[in-house]
Amino acid sequence: MRLTKNLLTETSTLQLPEKVLQFGTGVLLRGLCDYFIDKANKQGIFNGRIVVVKSTDSGGADAFAEQDNLYTLCVRGIEKGIPTEENIICSAISRVLSAQSEWNAILETAQNTNIEIVISNTTEVGLQYVEESIRQTPPTSFPAKLTAWLYERFQAKQAGVVIIPTELIVGNGDKLKDIVLKLCVYNQLPARFTEWLESENIFCNSLVDRIVPGKPKGEALIELQNSLGYDDELLAVAETYRLWAIQGNEKVKEILTFADADGGVKIAKNIEQYRELKLRMLNGTHTLMCGIAYLSGYQTVKEALADDMIEKFTTNLMMSEIAPAIPYKIDAKVAQRYGRDVLDRFRNPYLDHQWISITLQYTMKMQMRNIPLLLNYYKEFNTVPQYFTRGFAAYLLFMKAVKVENGKYFGEREGESYPIQCDSAAYFYDVWKNPKAEEVVETVLSNQDLWGTDLTLLKDFAENVTTHLSNMMTIGVKEVVSALNVYA
């Protein structure tokens, strides 16, 4: 049996007017943004549905149409230490229109007075300026599609909208607005339209944070659909934690009434606090732990956190070194509360988050997420962060390639090779031709092209990293980590 509206016990939400235009059908949008709107509709708060623009035609039957635009979101995770499970049939989407074959129908939605919000997630690549005519059917890039839609709305003498891109780019709203204005110039659109864009529309920076792995595979999918009692081609699994931080004023709050349905939606004049917490405490901890955990023999995050020793190390790293070193003023209680949420997410037994996946572009992540923490830690305390140094040493060891095949670099763990998927792999391959820990550390830490500064100038940092790296090479990563926990 396939999921259709016949399985709904309450169908009143299916009659709600269309209030949102959404570019993208991906699981992040459906598992986070559409989830919030669906929740608000069921509480009688927002009372509006979503028209979705599908950018590409993948061929075959349209799963959305076959399922009356319904899908199941299976929320699984740990909240305040308690395992939670919830299955939700989401009915927020009214229809899905193909940009390739239904572009005129998409433009017609610009005449809808009820539509007040535009949402997007077209991946980071989607927020790029491409010089093209917005009069194509359809334009190629997402910003050009949006510009064409906004111009159609302007010509229809409709009110402006709140535009919220969710692509994972800092200042995504500002960037999208800048691209749209450039397209106005390229397409020689009238000055009155540009004035309307600036005065009547609001482009909001936003930050989204929820792990939405999507549809499970194999036995896991069969077991889940058997428990539901129906088949769902659009089924997605999501973690319990959810955050959609939106930079906006009082007018934005008046329009985004769905925010009242769930505390996971945060509308504020400044969302940097949320960005810094996620970047440093979630992403930064991941980056400093992935080398340690993987080289200690663990495949997934939940597997590593099930080890008391790794859990204690992770907790101490996050709470005692990362939290107080965040280069942005954040209340200590807020950081501690966020840290507890992160640990719950790491322990989530329903998600198979692979450590090897987290090592993708390891050096870039270390530079962007963790080096500002290191520098600020020294600025605040002028002493060596003991957990950080071990994480950095494990990073250096992970980057030790033992072979090259077809231009790809591989390290070795317990006799088995693993991929080093990092733009700096070739550099580290050359560095490790001299296997002495002291020289590897000296060479890497003094490389200002990598870090923007000479890290050997930090008091005792190089000496500590060298000691830990040397010990990891002789007695093992897990043993070095375990030794610190004894004295913690």
CSV table of C-alpha atoms in Angstrom, one decimal:
chain,number,residue,atom,x,y,z
A,1,MET,CA,0.0,0.0,0.0
A,2,ARG,CA,1.4,3.4,-1.0
A,3,LEU,CA,1.1,6.5,1.1
A,4,THR,CA,-1.7,8.8,-0.1
A,5,LYS,CA,-4.2,11.2,1.4
A,6,ASN,CA,-6.5,8.3,2.2
A,7,LEU,CA,-4.2,7.4,5.1
A,8,LEU,CA,-4.6,10.8,6.7
A,9,THR,CA,-6.9,11.0,9.7
A,10,GLU,CA,-7.1,14.8,9.4
A,11,THR,CA,-7.3,16.4,5.9
A,12,SER,CA,-8.0,20.0,6.7
A,13,THR,CA,-4.4,21.0,6.1
A,14,LEU,CA,-4.8,19.9,2.4
A,15,GLN,CA,-7.2,22.8,1.8
A,16,LEU,CA,-4.9,25.5,3.0
A,17,PRO,CA,-3.7,28.3,0.5
A,18,GLU,CA,-0.3,28.3,-0.9
A,19,LYS,CA,1.9,30.8,1.0
A,20,VAL,CA,5.5,29.6,0.2
A,21,LEU,CA,7.5,29.1,-2.9
A,22,GLN,CA,10.4,26.6,-2.4
A,23,PHE,CA,13.3,26.0,-4.7
A,24,GLY,CA,14.5,22.4,-4.1
A,25,THR,CA,13.0,19.0,-3.2
A,26,GLY,CA,15.9,17.7,-1.1
A,27,VAL,CA,15.7,16.0,2.2
A,28,LEU,CA,17.1,18.9,4.2
A,29,LEU,CA,14.3,21.2,3.2
A,30,ARG,CA,11.7,18.5,3.7
A,31,GLY,CA,13.2,17.4,7.0
A,32,LEU,CA,13.6,20.8,8.5
A,33,CYS,CA,11.9,23.8,6.9
A,34,ASP,CA,8.9,22.0,5.6
A,35,TYR,CA,8.7,20.1,8.9
A,36,PHE,CA,8.4,23.4,10.8
A,37,ILE,CA,5.6,24.6,8.4
A,38,ASP,CA,3.8,21.3,8.6
A,39,LYS,CA,3.9,21.4,12.4
A,40,ALA,CA,2.6,25.0,12.5
A,41,ASN,CA,-0.3,24.1,10.1
A,42,LYS,CA,-1.3,21.2,12.3
A,43,GLN,CA,-1.4,23.6,15.3
A,44,GLY,CA,-3.5,26.1,13.3
A,45,ILE,CA,-0.8,28.7,13.4
A,46,PHE,CA,0.7,29.4,9.9
A,47,ASN,CA,-2.1,27.9,7.8
A,48,GLY,CA,-0.3,27.8,4.4
A,49,ARG,CA,1.2,25.3,2.1
A,50,ILE,CA,4.3,25.1,-0.1
A,51,VAL,CA,4.7,25.2,-3.9
A,52,VAL,CA,7.9,23.4,-4.7
A,53,VAL,CA,10.1,24.0,-7.8
A,54,LYS,CA,12.0,20.9,-9.0
A,55,SER,CA,15.0,22.1,-10.9
A,56,THR,CA,15.7,18.9,-12.8
A,57,ASP,CA,13.6,16.2,-14.4
A,58,SER,CA,15.0,12.9,-13.1
A,59,GLY,CA,12.7,10.8,-15.3
A,60,GLY,CA,10.2,8.2,-14.4
A,61,ALA,CA,7.0,8.5,-12.3
A,62,ASP,CA,6.7,11.6,-10.1
A,63,ALA,CA,6.7,10.2,-6.5
A,64,PHE,CA,5.2,13.4,-5.2
A,65,ALA,CA,2.2,13.3,-7.5
A,66,GLU,CA,1.7,9.6,-6.8
A,67,GLN,CA,1.7,10.2,-3.1
A,68,ASP,CA,-0.6,13.3,-3.1
A,69,ASN,CA,2.6,15.3,-2.2
A,70,LEU,CA,2.8,13.6,1.2
A,71,TYR,CA,5.8,12.1,2.7
A,72,THR,CA,6.8,10.5,6.0
A,73,LEU,CA,9.5,12.0,8.3
A,74,CYS,CA,10.8,9.5,10.8
A,75,VAL,CA,12.4,11.4,13.6
A,76,ARG,CA,14.9,9.4,15.6
A,77,GLY,CA,17.4,10.5,18.3
A,78,ILE,CA,18.2,11.4,21.9
A,79,GLU,CA,16.6,14.4,23.5
A,80,LYS,CA,17.8,15.3,27.0
A,81,GLY,CA,19.3,11.8,27.4
A,82,ILE,CA,16.0,10.1,26.4
A,83,PRO,CA,15.7,8.1,23.1
A,84,THR,CA,12.8,9.5,21.0
A,85,GLU,CA,10.9,8.2,18.0
A,86,GLU,CA,8.2,9.9,16.0
A,87,ASN,CA,6.7,9.2,12.6
A,88,ILE,CA,5.1,12.2,10.9
A,89,ILE,CA,3.1,12.3,7.7
A,90,CYS,CA,4.0,15.8,6.4
A,91,SER,CA,1.3,17.5,4.3
A,92,ALA,CA,2.8,21.0,3.9
A,93,ILE,CA,3.6,20.6,0.2
A,94,SER,CA,0.7,21.4,-2.1
A,95,ARG,CA,2.3,20.6,-5.5
A,96,VAL,CA,5.7,20.1,-7.1
A,97,LEU,CA,6.3,21.9,-10.4
A,98,SER,CA,9.1,21.1,-12.8
A,99,ALA,CA,11.2,24.0,-13.9
A,100,GLN,CA,12.0,22.3,-17.2
A,101,SER,CA,8.4,21.5,-18.3
A,102,GLU,CA,6.2,23.8,-16.1
A,103,TRP,CA,8.1,27.1,-16.0
A,104,ASN,CA,5.0,29.2,-17.0
A,105,ALA,CA,3.1,27.6,-14.2
A,106,ILE,CA,5.9,28.6,-11.8
A,107,LEU,CA,5.8,32.2,-13.0
A,108,GLU,CA,2.1,32.3,-12.6
A,109,THR,CA,2.6,31.7,-8.8
A,110,ALA,CA,4.2,35.2,-8.7
A,111,GLN,CA,0.7,36.6,-9.1
A,112,ASN,CA,-0.6,34.8,-6.0
A,113,THR,CA,-1.2,37.5,-3.3
A,114,ASN,CA,-1.0,34.8,-0.6
A,115,ILE,CA,2.6,33.9,-1.3
A,116,GLU,CA,4.9,35.8,1.1
A,117,ILE,CA,7.9,33.6,1.5
A,118,VAL,CA,10.6,32.1,-0.8
A,119,ILE,CA,12.8,29.3,0.5
A,120,SER,CA,15.8,27.6,-1.2
A,121,ASN,CA,18.4,25.0,-0.8
A,122,THR,CA,20.1,24.4,-4.1
A,123,THR,CA,23.5,23.5,-2.5
A,124,GLU,CA,26.4,25.9,-2.2
A,125,VAL,CA,27.1,25.6,-5.9
A,126,GLY,CA,23.6,27.0,-6.5
A,127,LEU,CA,24.5,30.4,-5.1
A,128,GLN,CA,26.7,31.4,-8.0
A,129,TYR,CA,26.4,34.3,-10.4
A,130,VAL,CA,25.9,33.2,-14.0
A,131,GLU,CA,25.5,35.8,-16.7
A,132,GLU,CA,22.3,34.7,-18.4
A,133,SER,CA,19.0,36.0,-19.7
A,134,ILE,CA,16.1,35.6,-17.2
A,135,ARG,CA,13.8,35.4,-20.2
A,136,GLN,CA,14.8,31.8,-20.9
A,137,THR,CA,12.3,29.0,-20.4
A,138,PRO,CA,13.6,28.4,-17.8
A,139,PRO,CA,16.8,30.2,-16.8
A,140,THR,CA,19.6,27.8,-15.9
A,141,SER,CA,20.8,29.1,-12.4
A,142,PHE,CA,18.7,29.3,-9.3
A,143,PRO,CA,19.4,33.1,-8.9
A,144,ALA,CA,18.2,33.7,-12.4
A,145,LYS,CA,15.1,31.7,-11.9
A,146,LEU,CA,14.4,33.7,-8.7
A,147,THR,CA,15.0,37.0,-10.5
A,148,ALA,CA,12.6,36.1,-13.3
A,149,TRP,CA,10.0,35.2,-10.7
A,150,LEU,CA,10.5,38.4,-8.8
A,151,TYR,CA,10.3,40.4,-12.0
A,152,GLU,CA,7.0,38.7,-12.8
A,153,ARG,CA,5.7,39.5,-9.4
A,154,PHE,CA,6.7,43.2,-9.8
A,155,GLN,CA,4.9,43.4,-13.1
A,156,ALA,CA,1.8,41.9,-11.5
A,157,LYS,CA,1.9,44.7,-8.9
A,158,GLN,CA,2.1,42.3,-6.0
A,159,ALA,CA,3.8,42.9,-2.7
A,160,GLY,CA,7.4,41.9,-2.0
A,161,VAL,CA,8.3,38.7,-0.2
A,162,VAL,CA,10.7,37.4,2.5
A,163,ILE,CA,13.5,35.4,0.8
A,164,ILE,CA,15.4,32.8,2.9
A,165,PRO,CA,18.1,30.8,1.3
A,166,THR,CA,19.4,27.9,3.4
A,167,GLU,CA,22.5,27.0,1.5
A,168,LEU,CA,25.4,26.5,3.8
A,169,ILE,CA,27.2,29.7,3.0
A,170,VAL,CA,28.0,32.5,5.5
A,171,GLY,CA,25.8,35.5,4.6
A,172,ASN,CA,23.7,33.4,2.2
A,173,GLY,CA,20.9,36.0,2.0
A,174,ASP,CA,23.3,38.9,1.4
A,175,LYS,CA,25.0,36.9,-1.3
A,176,LEU,CA,21.8,35.9,-3.1
A,177,LYS,CA,20.6,39.5,-3.0
A,178,ASP,CA,23.9,40.7,-4.5
A,179,ILE,CA,23.6,38.1,-7.4
A,180,VAL,CA,20.0,39.1,-8.1
A,181,LEU,CA,21.0,42.8,-8.3
A,182,LYS,CA,23.8,41.9,-10.7
A,183,LEU,CA,21.4,39.9,-12.9
A,184,CYS,CA,19.1,43.0,-13.0
A,185,VAL,CA,22.0,45.0,-14.4
A,186,TYR,CA,23.0,42.3,-16.9
A,187,ASN,CA,19.4,41.9,-18.1
A,188,GLN,CA,18.9,45.7,-18.2
A,189,LEU,CA,15.8,45.5,-16.0
A,190,PRO,CA,14.2,48.9,-15.2
A,191,ALA,CA,15.3,50.9,-12.2
A,192,ARG,CA,11.8,50.9,-10.7
A,193,PHE,CA,12.2,47.1,-10.4
A,194,THR,CA,15.5,47.4,-8.6
A,195,GLU,CA,14.0,50.0,-6.3
A,196,TRP,CA,11.1,47.6,-5.6
A,197,LEU,CA,13.6,44.8,-4.9
A,198,GLU,CA,15.4,46.9,-2.4
A,199,SER,CA,12.5,48.4,-0.6
A,200,GLU,CA,9.8,45.8,-0.7
A,201,ASN,CA,11.7,42.5,-0.4
A,202,ILE,CA,13.7,41.1,2.5
A,203,PHE,CA,16.7,38.8,1.9
A,204,CYS,CA,17.4,36.9,5.2
A,205,ASN,CA,20.7,35.3,6.1
A,206,SER,CA,20.0,31.9,7.7
A,207,LEU,CA,21.6,28.9,9.3
A,208,VAL,CA,20.1,25.4,9.2
A,209,ASP,CA,21.2,22.5,11.4
A,210,ARG,CA,19.7,19.1,11.3
A,211,ILE,CA,21.1,15.8,10.2
A,212,VAL,CA,18.6,14.3,7.6
A,213,PRO,CA,20.2,11.2,6.2
A,214,GLY,CA,17.1,10.6,4.0
A,215,LYS,CA,15.7,7.3,3.0
A,216,PRO,CA,17.3,4.3,4.6
A,217,LYS,CA,18.3,1.3,2.5
A,218,GLY,CA,17.9,-2.5,2.5
A,219,GLU,CA,16.6,-4.2,5.6
A,220,ALA,CA,16.4,-1.0,7.6
A,221,LEU,CA,13.9,0.4,5.0
A,222,ILE,CA,11.9,-2.8,4.9
A,223,GLU,CA,11.6,-2.9,8.7
A,224,LEU,CA,10.6,0.7,8.8
A,225,GLN,CA,7.9,0.5,6.2
A,226,ASN,CA,6.6,-2.7,7.7
A,227,SER,CA,6.1,-0.9,11.0
A,228,LEU,CA,4.4,2.0,9.2
A,229,GLY,CA,2.1,-0.3,7.2
A,230,TYR,CA,2.7,1.4,3.9
A,231,ASP,CA,5.3,2.1,1.3
A,232,ASP,CA,6.7,5.6,0.9
A,233,GLU,CA,9.1,6.5,-1.9
A,234,LEU,CA,9.8,9.9,-0.2
A,235,LEU,CA,10.4,8.6,3.3
A,236,ALA,CA,13.2,10.4,5.2
A,237,VAL,CA,14.9,9.9,8.5
A,238,ALA,CA,15.9,12.9,10.6
A,239,GLU,CA,17.6,13.4,13.9
A,240,THR,CA,15.6,14.9,16.8
A,241,TYR,CA,17.7,18.1,17.0
A,242,ARG,CA,16.6,20.9,14.8
A,243,LEU,CA,17.6,24.5,14.3
A,244,TRP,CA,16.7,27.2,11.7
A,245,ALA,CA,18.2,30.5,12.7
A,246,ILE,CA,16.9,33.4,10.5
A,247,GLN,CA,18.3,36.9,10.6
A,248,GLY,CA,15.3,39.2,10.5
A,249,ASN,CA,13.4,42.2,12.0
A,250,GLU,CA,9.9,42.5,13.4
A,251,LYS,CA,8.3,42.4,9.9
A,252,VAL,CA,10.0,39.1,9.2
A,253,LYS,CA,8.6,37.8,12.5
A,254,GLU,CA,5.1,38.9,11.5
A,255,ILE,CA,5.3,37.0,8.3
A,256,LEU,CA,7.1,33.8,9.5
A,257,THR,CA,4.4,32.9,12.0
A,258,PHE,CA,5.3,29.2,11.7
A,259,ALA,CA,8.2,30.1,14.1
A,260,ASP,CA,5.7,30.1,17.0
A,261,ALA,CA,5.1,26.3,16.5
A,262,ASP,CA,8.6,25.1,17.5
A,263,GLY,CA,11.5,26.5,19.5
A,264,GLY,CA,13.9,25.2,16.8
A,265,VAL,CA,13.1,28.3,14.7
A,266,LYS,CA,15.1,31.3,15.9
A,267,ILE,CA,14.5,34.7,14.4
A,268,ALA,CA,17.0,37.3,15.6
A,269,LYS,CA,18.7,40.5,14.4
A,270,ASN,CA,22.0,38.7,14.7
A,271,ILE,CA,22.5,34.9,14.2
A,272,GLU,CA,26.3,34.8,14.7
A,273,GLN,CA,25.9,33.1,18.0
A,274,TYR,CA,24.2,30.1,16.4
A,275,ARG,CA,26.7,30.0,13.6
A,276,GLU,CA,29.7,30.1,16.0
A,277,LEU,CA,28.2,27.4,18.3
A,278,LYS,CA,27.6,25.1,15.4
A,279,LEU,CA,30.9,25.8,13.6
A,280,ARG,CA,33.1,25.4,16.8
A,281,MET,CA,31.3,23.0,19.1
A,282,LEU,CA,29.7,20.7,16.6
A,283,ASN,CA,31.9,20.9,13.5
A,284,GLY,CA,35.1,21.8,15.4
A,285,THR,CA,34.7,18.9,17.8
A,286,HIS,CA,34.0,16.6,14.8
A,287,THR,CA,37.2,17.8,13.1
A,288,LEU,CA,39.4,17.3,16.2
A,289,MET,CA,37.9,13.9,17.0
A,290,CYS,CA,37.7,12.2,13.6
A,291,GLY,CA,41.4,11.4,13.4
A,292,ILE,CA,41.5,10.2,17.0
A,293,ALA,CA,38.3,8.0,16.6
A,294,TYR,CA,39.1,6.6,13.2
A,295,LEU,CA,42.7,5.7,14.0
A,296,SER,CA,41.4,4.1,17.3
A,297,GLY,CA,39.4,1.7,15.2
A,298,TYR,CA,36.0,3.2,15.3
A,299,GLN,CA,33.9,3.5,12.1
A,300,THR,CA,30.9,5.7,13.3
A,301,VAL,CA,30.4,8.5,15.7
A,302,LYS,CA,27.9,6.6,17.8
A,303,GLU,CA,30.3,3.6,18.0
A,304,ALA,CA,33.1,5.9,19.3
A,305,LEU,CA,30.8,7.7,21.8
A,306,ALA,CA,29.7,4.3,23.2
A,307,ASP,CA,33.3,3.9,24.5
A,308,ASP,CA,33.5,5.6,27.9
A,309,MET,CA,37.0,6.7,27.3
A,310,ILE,CA,36.3,8.4,24.0
A,311,GLU,CA,33.1,10.0,25.4
A,312,LYS,CA,35.0,11.5,28.3
A,313,PHE,CA,37.7,12.8,26.0
A,314,THR,CA,35.2,14.3,23.7
A,315,THR,CA,33.3,15.9,26.5
A,316,ASN,CA,36.4,17.5,28.1
A,317,LEU,CA,37.6,18.7,24.7
A,318,MET,CA,34.3,20.4,23.9
A,319,MET,CA,33.4,21.8,27.3
A,320,SER,CA,36.8,22.7,28.8
A,321,GLU,CA,38.8,23.9,25.7
A,322,ILE,CA,36.5,24.6,22.7
A,323,ALA,CA,33.6,26.3,24.5
A,324,PRO,CA,35.7,28.9,26.4
A,325,ALA,CA,37.8,29.6,23.3
A,326,ILE,CA,34.9,30.5,20.9
A,327,PRO,CA,36.0,33.8,19.2
A,328,TYR,CA,32.6,35.3,19.8
A,329,LYS,CA,31.0,36.4,23.1
A,330,ILE,CA,28.6,33.7,24.1
A,331,ASP,CA,27.1,33.1,27.6
A,332,ALA,CA,28.8,30.2,29.2
A,333,LYS,CA,25.5,28.6,30.1
A,334,VAL,CA,24.3,28.8,26.5
A,335,ALA,CA,27.5,27.1,25.3
A,336,GLN,CA,27.2,24.4,28.0
A,337,ARG,CA,23.6,23.7,27.1
A,338,TYR,CA,24.5,23.5,23.4
A,339,GLY,CA,27.4,21.2,24.2
A,340,ARG,CA,25.0,18.7,26.0
A,341,ASP,CA,22.8,18.8,22.9
A,342,VAL,CA,25.8,18.0,20.7
A,343,LEU,CA,26.8,15.0,22.8
A,344,ASP,CA,23.2,13.7,22.5
A,345,ARG,CA,23.5,14.0,18.8
A,346,PHE,CA,26.8,12.2,18.7
A,347,ARG,CA,25.3,9.3,20.7
A,348,ASN,CA,22.3,9.0,18.4
A,349,PRO,CA,21.9,5.2,17.9
A,350,TYR,CA,19.8,5.7,14.8
A,351,LEU,CA,22.4,7.5,12.7
A,352,ASP,CA,25.5,5.9,11.1
A,353,HIS,CA,27.7,9.0,10.8
A,354,GLN,CA,31.0,7.7,9.4
A,355,TRP,CA,34.2,9.2,10.7
A,356,ILE,CA,35.9,8.7,7.4
A,357,SER,CA,33.3,11.0,5.8
A,358,ILE,CA,34.1,13.7,8.3
A,359,THR,CA,37.8,13.6,7.3
A,360,LEU,CA,36.8,14.9,3.8
A,361,GLN,CA,38.9,18.1,3.2
A,362,TYR,CA,40.4,17.6,6.7
A,363,THR,CA,43.0,20.4,6.4
A,364,MET,CA,40.5,23.0,5.2
A,365,LYS,CA,38.2,22.1,8.0
A,366,MET,CA,41.0,22.3,10.6
A,367,GLN,CA,42.0,25.7,9.3
A,368,MET,CA,38.5,27.2,9.2
A,369,ARG,CA,37.0,25.6,12.3
A,370,ASN,CA,39.8,25.0,14.8
A,371,ILE,CA,42.7,27.3,14.3
A,372,PRO,CA,40.7,30.4,15.3
A,373,LEU,CA,39.8,28.4,18.5
A,374,LEU,CA,43.5,27.6,19.1
A,375,LEU,CA,44.6,31.2,18.7
A,376,ASN,CA,41.8,32.5,20.9
A,377,TYR,CA,42.6,29.8,23.6
A,378,TYR,CA,46.1,31.1,23.8
A,379,LYS,CA,44.9,34.7,23.9
A,380,GLU,CA,42.6,33.9,26.8
A,381,PHE,CA,44.7,31.4,28.8
A,382,ASN,CA,48.3,31.5,27.3
A,383,THR,CA,48.8,27.8,27.9
A,384,VAL,CA,48.6,24.5,26.0
A,385,PRO,CA,45.1,23.0,25.3
A,386,GLN,CA,45.9,19.4,26.2
A,387,TYR,CA,42.9,17.8,24.4
A,388,PHE,CA,43.4,20.0,21.3
A,389,THR,CA,47.0,19.0,20.9
A,390,ARG,CA,46.2,15.3,20.9
A,391,GLY,CA,43.5,15.9,18.3
A,392,PHE,CA,45.9,17.9,16.1
A,393,ALA,CA,48.5,15.1,16.5
A,394,ALA,CA,46.0,12.5,15.3
A,395,TYR,CA,45.2,14.7,12.3
A,396,LEU,CA,48.9,14.8,11.3
A,397,LEU,CA,49.1,11.0,11.7
A,398,PHE,CA,45.9,10.4,9.7
A,399,MET,CA,47.4,12.6,6.9
A,400,LYS,CA,50.4,10.2,6.6
A,401,ALA,CA,49.9,8.7,3.1
A,402,VAL,CA,51.6,5.3,2.5
A,403,LYS,CA,50.7,4.9,-1.2
A,404,VAL,CA,49.5,6.8,-4.2
A,405,GLU,CA,47.2,5.2,-6.8
A,406,ASN,CA,45.9,7.0,-9.9
A,407,GLY,CA,46.6,10.4,-8.2
A,408,LYS,CA,44.7,9.4,-5.0
A,409,TYR,CA,46.4,9.1,-1.6
A,410,PHE,CA,45.9,6.4,1.0
A,411,GLY,CA,46.8,6.0,4.6
A,412,GLU,CA,46.9,2.8,6.6
A,413,ARG,CA,45.1,1.7,9.7
A,414,GLU,CA,45.8,-1.7,11.2
A,415,GLY,CA,47.0,-3.1,7.8
A,416,GLU,CA,44.1,-1.7,5.8
A,417,SER,CA,44.2,1.3,3.6
A,418,TYR,CA,41.9,4.3,3.8
A,419,PRO,CA,41.4,7.3,1.5
A,420,ILE,CA,42.9,10.7,2.3
A,421,GLN,CA,40.3,13.0,0.6
A,422,CYS,CA,42.0,16.3,1.1
A,423,ASP,CA,43.4,18.9,-1.2
A,424,SER,CA,46.6,19.0,0.9
A,425,ALA,CA,47.2,15.2,0.6
A,426,ALA,CA,50.1,15.6,-1.9
A,427,TYR,CA,51.7,18.2,0.4
A,428,PHE,CA,51.5,15.8,3.4
A,429,TYR,CA,52.8,12.9,1.3
A,430,ASP,CA,56.0,14.9,0.7
A,431,VAL,CA,56.2,16.0,4.3
A,432,TRP,CA,55.9,12.5,5.6
A,433,LYS,CA,58.8,11.3,3.4
A,434,ASN,CA,60.8,12.3,6.5
A,435,PRO,CA,59.1,10.1,9.2
A,436,LYS,CA,60.5,12.0,12.2
A,437,ALA,CA,57.7,13.4,14.3
A,438,GLU,CA,59.6,16.5,15.3
A,439,GLU,CA,60.4,17.5,11.7
A,440,VAL,CA,56.9,16.8,10.5
A,441,VAL,CA,55.4,18.9,13.2
A,442,GLU,CA,57.9,21.8,12.7
A,443,THR,CA,57.3,21.8,8.9
A,444,VAL,CA,53.5,21.7,9.1
A,445,LEU,CA,53.0,24.1,12.0
A,446,SER,CA,55.3,26.7,10.5
A,447,ASN,CA,53.5,26.6,7.1
A,448,GLN,CA,51.7,30.0,7.1
A,449,ASP,CA,50.1,29.2,3.7
A,450,LEU,CA,48.1,26.5,5.6
A,451,TRP,CA,47.2,28.3,8.8
A,452,GLY,CA,47.7,32.0,8.1
A,453,THR,CA,50.2,32.2,10.9
A,454,ASP,CA,53.2,30.4,12.3
A,455,LEU,CA,51.8,28.0,14.9
A,456,THR,CA,55.3,27.1,16.2
A,457,LEU,CA,55.3,30.5,17.9
A,458,LEU,CA,52.5,29.4,20.3
A,459,LYS,CA,54.1,28.6,23.7
A,460,ASP,CA,54.9,24.8,24.0
A,461,PHE,CA,52.3,23.9,21.3
A,462,ALA,CA,54.8,22.3,18.9
A,463,GLU,CA,56.6,20.4,21.6
A,464,ASN,CA,53.3,18.9,22.9
A,465,VAL,CA,52.1,18.0,19.5
A,466,THR,CA,55.5,16.3,18.7
A,467,THR,CA,55.3,14.3,21.9
A,468,HIS,CA,51.8,13.1,21.3
A,469,LEU,CA,52.5,12.3,17.6
A,470,SER,CA,55.6,10.3,18.5
A,471,ASN,CA,53.7,8.4,21.1
A,472,MET,CA,50.8,7.7,18.7
A,473,MET,CA,53.3,6.3,16.2
A,474,THR,CA,54.8,3.9,18.8
A,475,ILE,CA,52.1,2.9,21.2
A,476,GLY,CA,48.9,3.9,19.4
A,477,VAL,CA,46.3,6.7,19.2
A,478,LYS,CA,43.9,5.2,21.7
A,479,GLU,CA,46.6,4.6,24.2
A,480,VAL,CA,47.7,8.3,24.1
A,481,VAL,CA,44.1,9.5,24.5
A,482,SER,CA,43.4,7.1,27.3
A,483,ALA,CA,46.5,8.3,29.2
A,484,LEU,CA,45.2,11.8,29.3
A,485,ASN,CA,41.9,10.7,30.6
A,486,VAL,CA,43.5,9.1,33.6
A,487,TYR,CA,44.7,12.5,34.8
A,488,ALA,CA,41.7,14.5,33.7
